[in-house]
CSV table of C-alpha atoms and ligand atoms in Angstrom, one decimal:
chain,number,residue,atom,x,y,z
D,1,MET,CA,51.9,-0.3,66.9
D,2,ASN,CA,53.0,-0.9,70.5
D,3,ALA,CA,52.9,-4.2,72.4
D,4,VAL,CA,53.0,-5.5,75.9
D,5,VAL,CA,53.5,-9.2,76.7
D,6,LEU,CA,51.9,-10.8,79.8
D,7,LEU,CA,54.1,-13.8,80.6
D,8,GLY,CA,53.5,-16.4,83.3
D,9,PRO,CA,52.5,-19.9,84.0
D,10,PRO,CA,48.9,-21.2,83.4
D,11,GLY,CA,46.6,-19.8,86.0
D,12,ALA,CA,48.9,-17.0,87.1
D,13,GLY,CA,46.0,-14.6,86.2
D,14,LYS,CA,46.9,-13.3,82.8
D,15,GLY,CA,43.3,-13.3,81.6
D,16,THR,CA,42.1,-11.8,84.9
D,17,VAL,CA,44.6,-8.9,84.7
D,18,SER,CA,43.9,-8.3,81.0
D,19,GLU,CA,40.3,-7.4,81.8
D,20,VAL,CA,41.4,-4.1,83.5
D,21,LEU,CA,43.9,-3.2,80.8
D,22,VAL,CA,41.3,-3.5,78.1
D,23,GLY,CA,39.6,-0.5,79.7
D,24,LYS,CA,42.9,1.4,79.4
D,25,GLY,CA,43.0,1.2,75.6
D,26,TYR,CA,44.8,-2.1,75.0
D,27,THR,CA,43.6,-4.7,72.5
D,28,HIS,CA,43.7,-8.0,74.3
D,29,VAL,CA,45.1,-10.9,72.2
D,30,SER,CA,44.9,-14.3,73.9
D,31,THR,CA,46.1,-17.1,71.7
D,32,GLY,CA,44.2,-19.5,74.0
D,33,ASP,CA,40.9,-17.6,73.3
D,34,LEU,CA,41.7,-17.5,69.6
D,35,LEU,CA,42.2,-21.2,69.5
D,36,ARG,CA,39.1,-22.0,71.6
D,37,GLU,CA,37.1,-19.9,69.1
D,38,GLN,CA,38.5,-22.1,66.3
D,39,ILE,CA,37.4,-25.1,68.3
D,40,ARG,CA,33.9,-23.6,68.8
D,41,LEU,CA,33.6,-23.0,65.0
D,42,GLU,CA,34.8,-26.6,64.4
D,43,THR,CA,37.4,-25.5,61.8
D,44,THR,CA,40.2,-27.9,60.8
D,45,LEU,CA,42.7,-25.8,62.7
D,46,GLY,CA,40.4,-25.9,65.8
D,47,LEU,CA,39.9,-29.7,65.6
D,48,GLU,CA,43.7,-30.3,65.4
D,49,ALA,CA,44.4,-27.8,68.2
D,50,LYS,CA,41.8,-29.3,70.5
D,51,GLN,CA,43.6,-32.6,70.6
D,52,ARG,CA,46.8,-31.0,71.8
D,53,MET,CA,45.1,-28.5,74.2
D,54,ASP,CA,43.1,-31.2,75.9
D,55,GLN,CA,46.4,-33.0,76.6
D,56,GLY,CA,48.1,-29.8,77.9
D,57,LYS,CA,50.5,-29.7,74.9
D,58,PHE,CA,51.3,-26.6,72.8
D,59,VAL,CA,49.8,-26.0,69.4
D,60,PRO,CA,52.6,-25.9,66.7
D,61,ASP,CA,54.5,-22.6,66.5
D,62,ASP,CA,53.7,-22.1,62.8
D,63,VAL,CA,49.9,-22.3,63.5
D,64,VAL,CA,50.0,-19.8,66.4
D,65,VAL,CA,52.4,-17.4,64.7
D,66,GLY,CA,50.2,-17.5,61.5
D,67,MET,CA,47.2,-16.4,63.6
D,68,ILE,CA,49.1,-13.5,65.2
D,69,ARG,CA,50.6,-12.5,61.8
D,70,ASP,CA,47.2,-12.3,60.2
D,71,LEU,CA,45.8,-10.3,63.1
D,72,LEU,CA,48.7,-7.8,63.3
D,73,GLN,CA,48.7,-7.2,59.5
D,74,SER,CA,45.0,-6.5,59.4
D,75,SER,CA,45.0,-4.2,62.5
D,76,ASP,CA,45.2,-0.4,63.0
D,77,ALA,CA,48.8,0.8,62.8
D,78,ASN,CA,48.3,2.7,66.1
D,79,ALA,CA,46.9,-0.1,68.1
D,80,ASN,CA,48.3,-1.1,71.5
D,81,PHE,CA,48.4,-4.9,71.8
D,82,LEU,CA,48.3,-6.8,75.0
D,83,PHE,CA,49.5,-10.3,74.3
D,84,ASP,CA,48.3,-13.0,76.8
D,85,GLY,CA,49.7,-16.5,76.3
D,86,PHE,CA,51.9,-15.5,73.3
D,87,PRO,CA,54.8,-15.9,72.8
D,88,ARG,CA,55.3,-19.3,74.6
D,89,THR,CA,58.4,-20.6,72.9
D,90,LEU,CA,61.7,-19.0,71.8
D,91,VAL,CA,60.7,-19.5,68.2
D,92,GLN,CA,57.4,-17.6,68.8
D,93,ALA,CA,59.3,-14.8,70.7
D,94,GLU,CA,61.8,-14.4,67.7
D,95,LYS,CA,58.9,-14.3,65.2
D,96,LEU,CA,57.1,-11.7,67.3
D,97,ASP,CA,60.2,-9.5,67.3
D,98,GLU,CA,60.3,-9.8,63.5
D,99,LEU,CA,56.6,-9.0,63.1
D,100,ILE,CA,56.9,-6.0,65.3
D,101,GLU,CA,60.0,-4.7,63.5
D,102,ALA,CA,58.3,-5.2,60.1
D,103,LEU,CA,55.4,-3.0,61.3
D,104,SER,CA,57.9,-0.4,62.8
D,105,GLY,CA,56.4,-1.1,66.2
D,106,THR,CA,57.8,-1.4,69.7
D,107,LEU,CA,57.6,-4.1,72.3
D,108,GLU,CA,57.5,-2.0,75.4
D,109,GLU,CA,57.3,-4.3,78.4
D,110,VAL,CA,57.1,-8.0,79.3
D,111,VAL,CA,55.2,-8.3,82.6
D,112,LEU,CA,56.0,-11.5,84.3
D,113,LEU,CA,53.3,-12.8,86.7
D,114,GLN,CA,55.1,-15.0,89.2
D,115,CYS,CA,53.1,-17.6,91.1
D,116,PRO,CA,54.0,-20.9,92.9
D,117,ASP,CA,52.7,-24.2,91.6
D,118,GLU,CA,50.4,-25.0,94.6
D,119,VAL,CA,48.6,-21.7,94.1
D,120,ILE,CA,48.2,-22.4,90.4
D,121,VAL,CA,46.7,-25.8,91.0
D,122,GLU,CA,44.1,-24.3,93.4
D,123,ARG,CA,43.2,-21.5,91.0
D,124,LEU,CA,42.8,-23.7,87.9
D,125,SER,CA,40.9,-26.4,89.8
D,126,GLY,CA,38.4,-23.8,91.0
D,127,ARG,CA,38.1,-21.8,87.7
D,128,ARG,CA,34.7,-21.6,86.1
D,129,THR,CA,34.0,-19.9,82.7
D,130,CYS,CA,30.9,-18.7,80.9
D,131,SER,CA,30.7,-20.5,77.5
D,132,LYS,CA,28.7,-17.6,76.0
D,133,CYS,CA,30.6,-14.4,77.1
D,134,GLY,CA,33.9,-16.0,78.3
D,135,MET,CA,33.7,-14.3,81.7
D,136,VAL,CA,36.1,-16.1,84.1
D,137,TYR,CA,35.2,-16.8,87.8
D,138,HIS,CA,36.7,-18.7,90.7
D,139,ILE,CA,34.6,-20.7,93.1
D,140,LYS,CA,36.4,-19.2,96.1
D,141,TYR,CA,38.3,-16.1,94.9
D,142,ASN,CA,36.0,-14.6,92.3
D,143,PRO,CA,32.6,-16.3,92.7
D,144,ALA,CA,29.5,-15.7,90.6
D,145,VAL,CA,26.7,-13.9,92.5
D,146,GLN,CA,24.5,-17.0,92.0
D,147,GLU,CA,26.5,-20.2,92.3
D,148,GLY,CA,27.2,-21.9,89.0
D,149,LYS,CA,25.5,-19.2,86.9
D,150,CYS,CA,27.1,-16.4,84.8
D,151,ASP,CA,26.4,-12.9,86.3
D,152,ILE,CA,26.0,-11.5,82.8
D,153,GLU,CA,24.4,-14.3,80.7
D,154,GLY,CA,22.7,-16.2,83.5
D,155,CYS,CA,23.7,-19.5,81.9
D,156,GLU,CA,25.5,-22.5,83.5
D,157,LEU,CA,29.2,-22.0,84.1
D,158,MET,CA,31.6,-24.7,82.8
D,159,GLN,CA,35.0,-26.0,83.7
D,160,ARG,CA,37.6,-25.9,80.9
D,161,PRO,CA,38.5,-29.5,79.7
D,162,ASP,CA,42.2,-28.7,80.4
D,163,ASP,CA,41.6,-27.7,84.0
D,164,ASN,CA,41.8,-31.3,85.4
D,165,SER,CA,44.6,-32.2,87.8
D,166,GLU,CA,46.5,-34.4,85.3
D,167,THR,CA,46.4,-31.8,82.5
D,168,ILE,CA,47.3,-28.9,84.9
D,169,LYS,CA,50.4,-30.8,85.9
D,170,LYS,CA,51.3,-31.4,82.2
D,171,ARG,CA,50.8,-27.7,81.4
D,172,LEU,CA,53.0,-26.7,84.3
D,173,ASP,CA,55.8,-29.0,83.0
D,174,VAL,CA,55.4,-27.7,79.5
D,175,TYR,CA,55.6,-24.1,80.8
D,176,LYS,CA,58.8,-24.8,82.7
D,177,GLU,CA,60.4,-26.5,79.8
D,178,GLN,CA,59.3,-24.3,76.9
D,179,THR,CA,58.1,-20.9,78.2
D,180,ALA,CA,60.3,-20.2,81.2
D,181,PRO,CA,63.4,-19.8,78.9
D,182,LEU,CA,61.7,-16.6,77.6
D,183,ILE,CA,62.4,-14.9,80.9
D,184,THR,CA,66.2,-15.0,80.2
D,185,TYR,CA,65.5,-14.0,76.6
D,186,TYR,CA,63.5,-10.8,77.6
D,187,GLU,CA,65.8,-10.1,80.6
D,188,ALA,CA,68.7,-9.8,78.1
D,189,LYS,CA,66.7,-7.1,76.3
D,190,GLY,CA,65.9,-5.3,79.6
D,191,LEU,CA,62.1,-5.8,79.1
D,192,ILE,CA,61.1,-8.0,82.1
D,193,HIS,CA,59.1,-6.6,85.0
D,194,PRO,CA,58.2,-9.3,87.6
D,195,ILE,CA,55.1,-9.0,89.6
D,196,ASP,CA,54.0,-11.1,92.6
D,197,ALA,CA,50.9,-12.7,91.2
D,198,ALA,CA,50.2,-14.9,94.3
D,199,LYS,CA,48.6,-11.8,95.9
D,200,SER,CA,44.8,-11.1,95.7
D,201,ILE,CA,43.2,-10.2,92.4
D,202,ALA,CA,42.8,-6.5,93.5
D,203,GLU,CA,46.5,-6.3,94.5
D,204,VAL,CA,47.8,-7.9,91.3
D,205,ARG,CA,45.6,-5.7,89.2
D,206,LEU,CA,46.9,-2.6,91.0
D,207,ALA,CA,50.5,-3.7,90.6
D,208,VAL,CA,50.0,-4.3,86.8
D,209,LEU,CA,48.2,-1.0,86.4
D,210,ALA,CA,51.0,0.8,88.2
D,211,ARG,CA,53.4,-0.7,85.7
D,212,ILE,CA,51.6,-0.3,82.4
D,213,GLY,CA,48.2,1.2,83.0
L,301,AP5,P1,45.5,-20.4,77.6
L,301,AP5,O1,44.1,-20.3,77.4
L,301,AP5,O2,46.4,-19.3,77.2
L,301,AP5,O3,45.8,-21.0,79.0
L,301,AP5,P2,47.0,-20.8,80.0
L,301,AP5,O4,48.2,-20.0,79.6
L,301,AP5,O5,47.2,-22.1,80.5
L,301,AP5,O6,46.4,-19.8,81.0
L,301,AP5,P3,45.1,-19.8,81.6
L,301,AP5,O7,44.0,-19.2,80.7
L,301,AP5,O8,44.8,-21.2,82.1
L,301,AP5,O9,45.3,-18.9,82.9
L,301,AP5,P4,45.5,-17.4,83.2
L,301,AP5,O10,46.9,-17.0,83.5
L,301,AP5,O11,44.8,-16.5,82.1
L,301,AP5,O12,44.6,-17.3,84.5
L,301,AP5,P5,43.1,-16.7,84.8
L,301,AP5,O13,43.1,-15.2,84.7
L,301,AP5,O14,42.1,-17.5,83.9
L,301,AP5,O15,46.0,-21.7,76.6
L,301,AP5,C1,45.4,-22.9,76.7
L,301,AP5,C2,46.1,-23.9,75.7
L,301,AP5,O16,46.1,-23.3,74.4
L,301,AP5,C3,47.6,-24.1,76.0
L,301,AP5,O17,47.8,-25.1,77.0
L,301,AP5,C4,48.1,-24.6,74.6
L,301,AP5,O18,47.7,-25.9,74.3
L,301,AP5,C5,47.3,-23.6,73.7
L,301,AP5,N1,48.0,-22.4,73.4
L,301,AP5,C6,47.6,-21.1,73.8
L,301,AP5,N2,48.6,-20.2,73.4
L,301,AP5,C7,49.5,-20.9,72.8
L,301,AP5,C8,50.8,-20.6,72.1
L,301,AP5,N3,51.2,-19.3,72.1
L,301,AP5,N4,51.5,-21.5,71.6
L,301,AP5,C9,51.1,-22.8,71.6
L,301,AP5,N5,50.0,-23.2,72.2
L,301,AP5,C10,49.2,-22.3,72.8
L,301,AP5,O19,43.0,-17.2,86.3
L,301,AP5,C11,42.9,-18.5,86.7
L,301,AP5,C12,41.9,-18.7,87.8
L,301,AP5,O20,42.4,-18.1,89.0
L,301,AP5,C13,40.5,-18.0,87.6
L,301,AP5,O21,39.5,-18.8,88.1
L,301,AP5,C14,40.7,-16.6,88.3
L,301,AP5,O22,39.4,-16.2,88.7
L,301,AP5,C15,41.6,-17.0,89.4
L,301,AP5,N6,42.5,-15.9,89.8
L,301,AP5,C16,43.2,-15.1,88.9
L,301,AP5,N7,44.0,-14.3,89.6
L,301,AP5,C17,43.8,-14.5,90.9
L,301,AP5,C18,44.4,-14.0,92.1
L,301,AP5,N8,45.3,-13.0,92.1
L,301,AP5,N9,43.9,-14.5,93.3
L,301,AP5,C19,43.0,-15.5,93.4
L,301,AP5,N10,42.5,-16.1,92.2
L,301,AP5,C20,42.9,-15.6,91.0
């Protein structure tokens, strides 16, 4: 197996960029989406995770690493994984290295989406999501054809519970404290490739495709 990691603060556009890479043969793995699915199914894991996610705190490393371990061990040996939102701590990064090594795989690139805080706040405040298909919109930068309705499902768009101003600030603080150190970790391995994610959606997608598409 081969893997690429999309690293960057909340709202940098990891999910938005992932959409184009899925068409290039990558298997998109978003730990945020996996956790929200557990919440939707009302599992014990999901109910515990929800409390932390709604406050902008991370879910414990062992829970997230366990989900990724299960997924990798049950996947096709030739799969190309695109990790979005994982790893987020040094412990998770080290565990991912171990899992990849155990499967004789390679971590090929870590694409770092760089974006200033004020841009992130505007993006997350204006994000809207379809609860049925998961499609992500932005009221200004990526609007639905009919305001407030999903283009695919036609149902009402929702705002994520963690996209309020207080929780966005908390998520940014947690990113700086716990995830930003991964930049140095991956720089030391020669794997980091920074991209200016403050540009338009089309420009960011092109830059990422040029790098790993
Ligand atoms: P997760 O769902 O991963 O959230 P996140 O990292 O905070 O990232 P987002 O999904 O908010 O943003 P994104 O970068 O994907 O941006 P998007 O493309 O949507 O995690 C949620 C929570 O789960 C965490 O807080 C934590 O509690 C828990 N969790 C998850 N993984 C974990 C882990 N590994 N360990 C522990 N806990 C974990 O774009 C945002 C908006 O901007 C959209 O509206 C989009 O349309 C718009 N947009 C995107 N790009 C552009 C652009 N270039 N120009 C203009 N608008 C744009």
